[in-house]
mmCIF file of C-alpha atoms in Angstrom:
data_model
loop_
_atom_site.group_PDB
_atom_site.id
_atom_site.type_symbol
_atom_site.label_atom_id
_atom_site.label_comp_id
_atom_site.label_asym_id
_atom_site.label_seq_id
_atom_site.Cartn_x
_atom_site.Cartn_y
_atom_site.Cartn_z
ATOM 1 C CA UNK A 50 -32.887 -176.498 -253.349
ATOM 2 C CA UNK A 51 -35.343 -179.038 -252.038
ATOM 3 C CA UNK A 52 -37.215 -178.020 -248.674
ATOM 4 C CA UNK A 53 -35.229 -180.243 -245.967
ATOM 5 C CA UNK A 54 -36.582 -182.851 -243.675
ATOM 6 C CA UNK A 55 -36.463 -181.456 -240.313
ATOM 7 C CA UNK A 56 -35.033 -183.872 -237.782
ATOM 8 C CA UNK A 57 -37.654 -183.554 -235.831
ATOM 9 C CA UNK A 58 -40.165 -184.761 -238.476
ATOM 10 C CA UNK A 59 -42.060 -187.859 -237.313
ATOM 11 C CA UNK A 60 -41.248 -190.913 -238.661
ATOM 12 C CA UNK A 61 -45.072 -191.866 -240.151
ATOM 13 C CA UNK A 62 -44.771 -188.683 -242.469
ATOM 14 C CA UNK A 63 -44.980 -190.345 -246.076
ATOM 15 C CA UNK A 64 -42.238 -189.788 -248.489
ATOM 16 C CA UNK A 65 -44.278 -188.936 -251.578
ATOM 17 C CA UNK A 66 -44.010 -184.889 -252.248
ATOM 18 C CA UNK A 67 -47.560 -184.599 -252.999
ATOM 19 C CA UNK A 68 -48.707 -186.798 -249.211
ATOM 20 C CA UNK A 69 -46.791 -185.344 -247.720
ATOM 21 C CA UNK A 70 -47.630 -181.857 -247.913
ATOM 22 C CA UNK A 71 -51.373 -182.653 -247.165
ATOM 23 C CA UNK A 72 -50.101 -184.866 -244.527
ATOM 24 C CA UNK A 73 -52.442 -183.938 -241.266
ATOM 25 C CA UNK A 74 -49.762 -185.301 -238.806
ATOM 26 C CA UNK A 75 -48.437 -181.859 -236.759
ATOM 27 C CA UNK A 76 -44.668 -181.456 -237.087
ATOM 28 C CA UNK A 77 -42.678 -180.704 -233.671
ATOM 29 C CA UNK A 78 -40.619 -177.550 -232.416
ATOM 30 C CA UNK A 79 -38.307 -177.031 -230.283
ATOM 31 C CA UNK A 80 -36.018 -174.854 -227.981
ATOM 32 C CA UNK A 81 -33.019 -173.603 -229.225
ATOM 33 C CA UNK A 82 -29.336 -172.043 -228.316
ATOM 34 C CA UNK A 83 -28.750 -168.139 -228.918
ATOM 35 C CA UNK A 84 -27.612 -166.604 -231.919
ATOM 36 C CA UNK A 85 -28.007 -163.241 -233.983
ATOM 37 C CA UNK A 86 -29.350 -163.144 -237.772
ATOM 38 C CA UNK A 87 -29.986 -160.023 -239.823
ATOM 39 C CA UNK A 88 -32.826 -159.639 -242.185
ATOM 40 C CA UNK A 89 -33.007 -157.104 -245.066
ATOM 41 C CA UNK A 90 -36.168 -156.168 -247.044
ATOM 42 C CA UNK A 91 -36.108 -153.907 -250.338
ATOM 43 C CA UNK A 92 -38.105 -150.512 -248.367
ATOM 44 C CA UNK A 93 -35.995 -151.213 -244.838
ATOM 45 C CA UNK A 94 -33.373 -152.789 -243.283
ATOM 46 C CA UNK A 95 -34.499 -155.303 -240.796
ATOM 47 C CA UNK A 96 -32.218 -156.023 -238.001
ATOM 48 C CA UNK A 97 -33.223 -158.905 -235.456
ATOM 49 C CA UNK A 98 -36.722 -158.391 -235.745
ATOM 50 C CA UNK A 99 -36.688 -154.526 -237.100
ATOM 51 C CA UNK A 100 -39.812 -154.551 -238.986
ATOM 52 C CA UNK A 101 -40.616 -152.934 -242.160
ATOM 53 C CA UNK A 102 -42.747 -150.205 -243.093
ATOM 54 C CA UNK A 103 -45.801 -151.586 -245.650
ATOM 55 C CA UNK A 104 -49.186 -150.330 -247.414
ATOM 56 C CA UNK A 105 -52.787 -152.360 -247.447
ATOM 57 C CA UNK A 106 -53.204 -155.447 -244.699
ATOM 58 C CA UNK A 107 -50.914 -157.825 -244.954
ATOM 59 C CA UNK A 108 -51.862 -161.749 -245.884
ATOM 60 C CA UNK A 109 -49.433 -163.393 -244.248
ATOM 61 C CA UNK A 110 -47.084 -161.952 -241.084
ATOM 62 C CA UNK A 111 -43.707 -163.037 -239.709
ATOM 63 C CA UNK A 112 -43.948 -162.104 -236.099
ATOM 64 C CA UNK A 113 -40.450 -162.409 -234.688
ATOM 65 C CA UNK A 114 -39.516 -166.043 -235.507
ATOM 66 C CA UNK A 115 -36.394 -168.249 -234.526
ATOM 67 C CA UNK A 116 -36.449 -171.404 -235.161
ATOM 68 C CA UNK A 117 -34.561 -174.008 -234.514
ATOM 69 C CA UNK A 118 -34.187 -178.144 -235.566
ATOM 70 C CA UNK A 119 -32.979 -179.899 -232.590
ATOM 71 C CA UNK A 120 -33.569 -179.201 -228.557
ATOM 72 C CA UNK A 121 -30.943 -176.909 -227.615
ATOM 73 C CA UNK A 122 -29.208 -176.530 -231.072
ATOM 74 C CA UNK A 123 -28.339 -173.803 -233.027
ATOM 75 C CA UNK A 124 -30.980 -171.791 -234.402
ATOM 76 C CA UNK A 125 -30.859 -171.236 -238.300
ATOM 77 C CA UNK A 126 -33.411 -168.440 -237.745
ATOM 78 C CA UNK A 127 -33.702 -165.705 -235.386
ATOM 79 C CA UNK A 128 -35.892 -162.887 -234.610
ATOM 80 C CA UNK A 129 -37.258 -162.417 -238.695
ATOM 81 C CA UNK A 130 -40.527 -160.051 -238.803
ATOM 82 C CA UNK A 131 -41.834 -159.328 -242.339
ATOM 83 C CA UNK A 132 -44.957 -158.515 -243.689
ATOM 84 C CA UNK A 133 -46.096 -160.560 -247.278
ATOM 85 C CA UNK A 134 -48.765 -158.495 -249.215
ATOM 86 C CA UNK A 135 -51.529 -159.937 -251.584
ATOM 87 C CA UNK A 136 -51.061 -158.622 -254.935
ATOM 88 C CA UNK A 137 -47.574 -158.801 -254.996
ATOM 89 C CA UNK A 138 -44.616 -161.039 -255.707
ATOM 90 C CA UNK A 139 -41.908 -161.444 -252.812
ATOM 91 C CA UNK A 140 -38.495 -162.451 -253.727
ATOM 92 C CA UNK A 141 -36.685 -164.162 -250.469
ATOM 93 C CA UNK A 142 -33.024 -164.166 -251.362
ATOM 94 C CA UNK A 143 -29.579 -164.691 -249.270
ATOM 95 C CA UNK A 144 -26.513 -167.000 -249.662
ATOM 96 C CA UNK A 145 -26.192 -170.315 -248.910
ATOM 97 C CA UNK A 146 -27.405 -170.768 -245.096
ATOM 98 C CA UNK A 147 -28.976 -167.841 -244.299
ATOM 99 C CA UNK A 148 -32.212 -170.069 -243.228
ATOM 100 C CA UNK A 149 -34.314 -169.384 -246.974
ATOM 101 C CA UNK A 150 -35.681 -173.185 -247.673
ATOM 102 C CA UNK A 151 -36.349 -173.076 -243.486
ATOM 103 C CA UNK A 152 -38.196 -170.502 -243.823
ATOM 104 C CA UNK A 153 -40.121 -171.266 -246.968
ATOM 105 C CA UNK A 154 -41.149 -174.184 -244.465
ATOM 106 C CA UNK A 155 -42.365 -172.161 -241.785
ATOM 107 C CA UNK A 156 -44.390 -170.303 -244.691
ATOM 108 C CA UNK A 157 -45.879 -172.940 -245.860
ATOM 109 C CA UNK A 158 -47.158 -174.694 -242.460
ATOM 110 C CA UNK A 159 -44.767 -177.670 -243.141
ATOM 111 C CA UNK A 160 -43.226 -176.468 -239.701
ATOM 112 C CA UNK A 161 -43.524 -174.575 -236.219
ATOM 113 C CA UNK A 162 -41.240 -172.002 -235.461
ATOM 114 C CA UNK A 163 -39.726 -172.676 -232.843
ATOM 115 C CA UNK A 164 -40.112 -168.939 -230.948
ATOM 116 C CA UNK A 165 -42.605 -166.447 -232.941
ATOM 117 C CA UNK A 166 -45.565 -166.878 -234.589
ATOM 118 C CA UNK A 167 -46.604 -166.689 -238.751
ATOM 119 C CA UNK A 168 -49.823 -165.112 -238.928
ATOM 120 C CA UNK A 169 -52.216 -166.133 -241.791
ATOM 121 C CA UNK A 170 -54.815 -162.963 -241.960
ATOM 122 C CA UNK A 171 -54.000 -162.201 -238.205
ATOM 123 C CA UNK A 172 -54.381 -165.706 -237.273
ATOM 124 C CA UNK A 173 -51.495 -167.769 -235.424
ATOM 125 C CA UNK A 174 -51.022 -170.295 -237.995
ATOM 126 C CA UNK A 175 -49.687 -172.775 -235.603
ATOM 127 C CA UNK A 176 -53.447 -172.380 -233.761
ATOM 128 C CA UNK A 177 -54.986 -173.377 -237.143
ATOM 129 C CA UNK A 178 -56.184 -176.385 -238.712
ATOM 130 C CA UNK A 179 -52.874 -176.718 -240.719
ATOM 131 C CA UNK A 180 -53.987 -179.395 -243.216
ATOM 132 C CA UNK A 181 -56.925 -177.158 -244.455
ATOM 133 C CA UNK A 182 -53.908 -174.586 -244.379
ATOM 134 C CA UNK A 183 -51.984 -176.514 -247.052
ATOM 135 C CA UNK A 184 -55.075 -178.253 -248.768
ATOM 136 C CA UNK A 185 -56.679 -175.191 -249.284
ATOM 137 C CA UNK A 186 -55.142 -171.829 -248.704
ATOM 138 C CA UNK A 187 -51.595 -172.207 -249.826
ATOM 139 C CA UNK A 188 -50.022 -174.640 -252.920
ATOM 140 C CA UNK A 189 -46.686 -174.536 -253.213
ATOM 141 C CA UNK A 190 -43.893 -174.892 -256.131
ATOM 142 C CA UNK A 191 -40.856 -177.439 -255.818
ATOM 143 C CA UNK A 192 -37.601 -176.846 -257.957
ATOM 144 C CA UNK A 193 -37.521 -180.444 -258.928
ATOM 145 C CA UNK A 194 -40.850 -179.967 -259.495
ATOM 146 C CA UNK A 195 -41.958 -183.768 -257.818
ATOM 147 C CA UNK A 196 -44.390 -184.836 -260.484
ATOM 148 C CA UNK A 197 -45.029 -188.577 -260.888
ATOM 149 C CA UNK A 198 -43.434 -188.703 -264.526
ATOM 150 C CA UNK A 199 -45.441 -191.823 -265.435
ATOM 151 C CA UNK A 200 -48.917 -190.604 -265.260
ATOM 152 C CA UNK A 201 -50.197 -187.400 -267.455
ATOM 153 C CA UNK A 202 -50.306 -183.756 -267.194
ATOM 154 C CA UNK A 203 -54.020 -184.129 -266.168
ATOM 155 C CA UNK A 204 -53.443 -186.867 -263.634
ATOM 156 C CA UNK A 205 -50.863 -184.820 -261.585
ATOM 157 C CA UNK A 206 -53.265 -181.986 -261.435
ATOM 158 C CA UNK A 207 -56.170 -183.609 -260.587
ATOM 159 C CA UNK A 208 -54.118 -186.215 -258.061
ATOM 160 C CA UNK A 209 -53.701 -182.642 -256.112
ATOM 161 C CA UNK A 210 -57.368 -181.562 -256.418
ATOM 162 C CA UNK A 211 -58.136 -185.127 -254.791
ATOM 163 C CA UNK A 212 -56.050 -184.964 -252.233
ATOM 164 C CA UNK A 213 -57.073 -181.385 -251.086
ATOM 165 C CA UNK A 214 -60.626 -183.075 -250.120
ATOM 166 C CA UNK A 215 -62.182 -179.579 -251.757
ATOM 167 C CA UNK A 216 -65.154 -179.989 -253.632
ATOM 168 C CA UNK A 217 -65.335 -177.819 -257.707
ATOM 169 C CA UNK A 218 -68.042 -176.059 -259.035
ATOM 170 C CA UNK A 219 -66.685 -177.332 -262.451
ATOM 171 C CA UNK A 220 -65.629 -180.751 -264.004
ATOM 172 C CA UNK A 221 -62.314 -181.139 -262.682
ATOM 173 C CA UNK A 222 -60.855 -181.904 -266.711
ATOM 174 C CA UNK A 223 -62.273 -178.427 -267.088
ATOM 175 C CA UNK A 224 -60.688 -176.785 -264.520
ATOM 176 C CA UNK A 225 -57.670 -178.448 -265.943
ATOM 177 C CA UNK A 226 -57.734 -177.232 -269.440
ATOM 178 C CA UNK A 227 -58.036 -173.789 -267.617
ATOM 179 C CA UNK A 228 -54.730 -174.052 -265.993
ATOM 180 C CA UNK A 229 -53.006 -175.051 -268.321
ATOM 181 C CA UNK A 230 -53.911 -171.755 -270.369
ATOM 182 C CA UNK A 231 -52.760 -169.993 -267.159
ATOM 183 C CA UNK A 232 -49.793 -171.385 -267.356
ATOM 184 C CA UNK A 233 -49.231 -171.158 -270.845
ATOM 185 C CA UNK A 234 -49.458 -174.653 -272.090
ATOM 186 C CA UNK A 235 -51.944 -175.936 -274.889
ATOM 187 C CA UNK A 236 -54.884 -177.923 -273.812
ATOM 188 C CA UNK A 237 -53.511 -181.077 -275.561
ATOM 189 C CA UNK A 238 -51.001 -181.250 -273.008
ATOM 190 C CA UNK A 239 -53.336 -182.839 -270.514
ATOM 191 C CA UNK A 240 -53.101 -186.223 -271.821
ATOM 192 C CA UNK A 241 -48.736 -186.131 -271.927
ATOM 193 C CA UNK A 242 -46.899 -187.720 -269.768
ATOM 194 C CA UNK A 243 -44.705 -186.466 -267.642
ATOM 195 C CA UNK A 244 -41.508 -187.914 -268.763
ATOM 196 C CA UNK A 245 -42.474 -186.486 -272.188
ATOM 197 C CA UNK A 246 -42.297 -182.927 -271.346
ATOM 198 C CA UNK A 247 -39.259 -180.516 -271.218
ATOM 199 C CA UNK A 248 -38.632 -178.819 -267.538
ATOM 200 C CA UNK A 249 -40.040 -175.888 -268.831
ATOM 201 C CA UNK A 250 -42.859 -177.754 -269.426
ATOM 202 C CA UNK A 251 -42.675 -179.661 -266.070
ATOM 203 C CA UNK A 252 -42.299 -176.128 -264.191
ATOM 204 C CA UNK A 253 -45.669 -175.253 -266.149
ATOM 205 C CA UNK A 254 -47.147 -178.111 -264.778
ATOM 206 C CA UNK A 255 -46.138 -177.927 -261.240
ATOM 207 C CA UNK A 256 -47.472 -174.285 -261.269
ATOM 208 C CA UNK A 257 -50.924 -175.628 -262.609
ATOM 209 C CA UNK A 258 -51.064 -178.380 -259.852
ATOM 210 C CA UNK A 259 -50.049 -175.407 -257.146
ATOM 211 C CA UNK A 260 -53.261 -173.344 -258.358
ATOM 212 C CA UNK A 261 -55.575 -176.395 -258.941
ATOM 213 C CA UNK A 262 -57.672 -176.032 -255.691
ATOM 214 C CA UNK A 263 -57.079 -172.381 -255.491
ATOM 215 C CA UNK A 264 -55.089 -171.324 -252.866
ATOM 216 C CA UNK A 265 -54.251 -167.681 -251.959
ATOM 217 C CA UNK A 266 -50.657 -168.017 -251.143
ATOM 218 C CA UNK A 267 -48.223 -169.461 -253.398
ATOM 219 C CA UNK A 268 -44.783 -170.190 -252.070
ATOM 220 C CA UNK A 269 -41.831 -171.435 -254.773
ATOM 221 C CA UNK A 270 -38.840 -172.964 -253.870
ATOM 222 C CA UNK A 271 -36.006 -172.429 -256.805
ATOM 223 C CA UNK A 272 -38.866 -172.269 -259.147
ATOM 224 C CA UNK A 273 -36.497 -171.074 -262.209
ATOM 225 C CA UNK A 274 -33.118 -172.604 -261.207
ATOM 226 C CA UNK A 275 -33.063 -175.119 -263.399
ATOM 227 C CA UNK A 276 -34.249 -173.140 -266.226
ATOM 228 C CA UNK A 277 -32.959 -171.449 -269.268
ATOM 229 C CA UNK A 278 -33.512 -167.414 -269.266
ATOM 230 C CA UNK A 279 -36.351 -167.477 -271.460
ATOM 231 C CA UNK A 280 -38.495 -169.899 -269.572
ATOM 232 C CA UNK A 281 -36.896 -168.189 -266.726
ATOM 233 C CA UNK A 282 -38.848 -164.926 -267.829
ATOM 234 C CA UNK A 283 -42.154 -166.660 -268.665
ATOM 235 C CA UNK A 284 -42.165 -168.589 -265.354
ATOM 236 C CA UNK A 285 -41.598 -165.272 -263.644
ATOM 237 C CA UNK A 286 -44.362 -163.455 -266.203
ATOM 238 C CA UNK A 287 -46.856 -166.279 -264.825
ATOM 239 C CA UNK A 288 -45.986 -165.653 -261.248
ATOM 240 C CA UNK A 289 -46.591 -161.082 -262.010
ATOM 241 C CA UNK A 290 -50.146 -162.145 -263.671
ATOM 242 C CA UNK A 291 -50.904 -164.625 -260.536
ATOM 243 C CA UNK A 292 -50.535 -161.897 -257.805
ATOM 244 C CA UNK A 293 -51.318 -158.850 -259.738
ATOM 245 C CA UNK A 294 -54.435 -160.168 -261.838
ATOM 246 C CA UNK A 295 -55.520 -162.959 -259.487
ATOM 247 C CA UNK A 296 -54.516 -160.687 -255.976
ATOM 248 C CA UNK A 297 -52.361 -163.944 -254.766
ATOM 249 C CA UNK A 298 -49.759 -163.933 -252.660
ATOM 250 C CA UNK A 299 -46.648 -165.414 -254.527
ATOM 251 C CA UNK A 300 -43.134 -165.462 -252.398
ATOM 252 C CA UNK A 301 -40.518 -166.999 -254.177
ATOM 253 C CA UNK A 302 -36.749 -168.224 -252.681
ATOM 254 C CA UNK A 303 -34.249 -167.781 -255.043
ATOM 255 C CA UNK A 304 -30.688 -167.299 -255.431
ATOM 256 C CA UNK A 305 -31.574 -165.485 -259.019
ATOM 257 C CA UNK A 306 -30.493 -161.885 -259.482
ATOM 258 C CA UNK A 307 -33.151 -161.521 -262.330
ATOM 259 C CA UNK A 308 -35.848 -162.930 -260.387
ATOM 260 C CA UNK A 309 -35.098 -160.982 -257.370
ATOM 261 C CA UNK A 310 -34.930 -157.779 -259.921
ATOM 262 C CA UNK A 311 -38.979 -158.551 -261.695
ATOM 263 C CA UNK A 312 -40.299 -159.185 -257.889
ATOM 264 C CA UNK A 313 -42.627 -155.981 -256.325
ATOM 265 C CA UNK A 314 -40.309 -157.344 -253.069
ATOM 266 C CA UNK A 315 -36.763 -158.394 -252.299
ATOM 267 C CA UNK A 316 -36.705 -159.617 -248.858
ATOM 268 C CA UNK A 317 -32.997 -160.611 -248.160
ATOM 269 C CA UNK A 318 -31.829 -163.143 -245.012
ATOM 270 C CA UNK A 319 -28.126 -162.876 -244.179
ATOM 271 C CA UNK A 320 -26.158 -165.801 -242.515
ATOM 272 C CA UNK A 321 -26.804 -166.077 -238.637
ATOM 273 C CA UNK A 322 -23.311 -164.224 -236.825
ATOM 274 C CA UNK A 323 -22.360 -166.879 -234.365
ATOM 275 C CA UNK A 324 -21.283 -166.495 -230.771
ATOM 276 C CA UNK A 325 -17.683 -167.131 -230.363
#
């Protein structure tokens, strides 16, 4: 499930993955029509903006948010509050349209809501300097995992290192060789390409990129869906030792019933109920 282009997306937003989420151009919101949406987490039920009950402050806040893609349309959110925790793993799960990639998007600054605000430790993100947001503080995980297949393992990783403008303490082919044993790939791996590796592999890689200029939020889109069960289980191993060990926080959409079950958090979005 790729994170959709929002309509109202300007049209100098580049279409490589990688530009465009350090792209510094502001996306648009807008108004929207009523509607009513449920939202259930794992410890509560959250009902149009019934908020759940959490330990420890959290990292990043859903403060009643609708949003919406067009002036006046129909909103595919509505009234969602949710606290994400550092140290833990967040599973966002629902059927087909409940608003999950949407809101992955909000997460992830590649959008405003359109009524609401996501806080980032307290702070509005929309009032924030969003491309230092995604450059720096959050990295996130694509199912089709939008590596440039042609260049190596290193190149991807340190492409995203480059782009974040962030300066390292360490030589970045270092840093590399220290993802990839993160990750759970060999060192020799830096110098394959791409189109060389299995999607196992790939997912491996796309993790390591995510972490390369060390963000504290991680947000996955799909991350296993395309994998077999026992990737499946290291992926989701990685993602335990990355918010457990590293005190990260890693939310995750996915339609998987195992994933869902090995997350500290299941936070479920049901289908808006339209107006008749």
């Amino acid at each position: 499930m790729a994170m959709p282009s929002s309509p109202n997306r300007s049209p100098t937003v580049p279409d490589n993955p990688i530009a465009r989420f350090f792209w510094k151009g502001p996306p648009m919101t807008t108004n929207s029509a009523d509607t009513a949406n449920t939202a259930i987490a794992k410890e509560a039920v959250e009902t149009n903006g019934a908020q759940s009950q959490q330990t420890g402050p959290p990292t990043l806040q859903l403060d009643n948010v609708s949003y919406a893609y067009t002036k006046g349309g129909k909103r595919v959110l509505k009234n969602i509050s949710h606290d994400f925790q550092a140290g833990k793993v967040h599973a966002i799960t629902g059927p087909s349209g409940a608003g999950k990639t949407t809101l992955l998007s909000l997460i992830s600054g590649l959008a405003n809501p359109t009524e609401g605000m996501v806080l980032v430790d307290g702070t509005d993100l929309s009032e924030r300097d969003r491309y230092r947001f995604r450059s720096h503080d959050s990295g996130v995980i694509f199912q089709s995992f939008n590596l440039l297949p042609n260049l190596t393992v290193a190149e991807n990783i340190i492409l995203s290192m480059d782009a974040s403008g962030k300066s390292f303490d360490k030589p970045k082919k270092a840093i590399v060789e220290e993802l990839l044993k993160q990750v759970h790939l060999p060192k020799e791996y830096a110098n394959e390409r791409i189109l060389h590796l299995s999607g196992g592999e790939q997912q491996r890689v796309a993790i390591a990129r995510a972490l390369s200029y060390g963000p504290s939020i991680i947000v996955a889109d799909e991350p296993t869906g395309n994998l077999d069960l026992a990737t499946q289980d290291d992926i989701m191993g990685i993602s335990r030792t990355l918010a457990h060990d590293g005190h990260r926080c890693v939310i995750i959409v996915t339609h998987s019933p195992e994933v869902a079950k090995t997350s500290d958090e299941v936070f479920e979005l049901a289908p808006i109920r339209r107006r008749r």
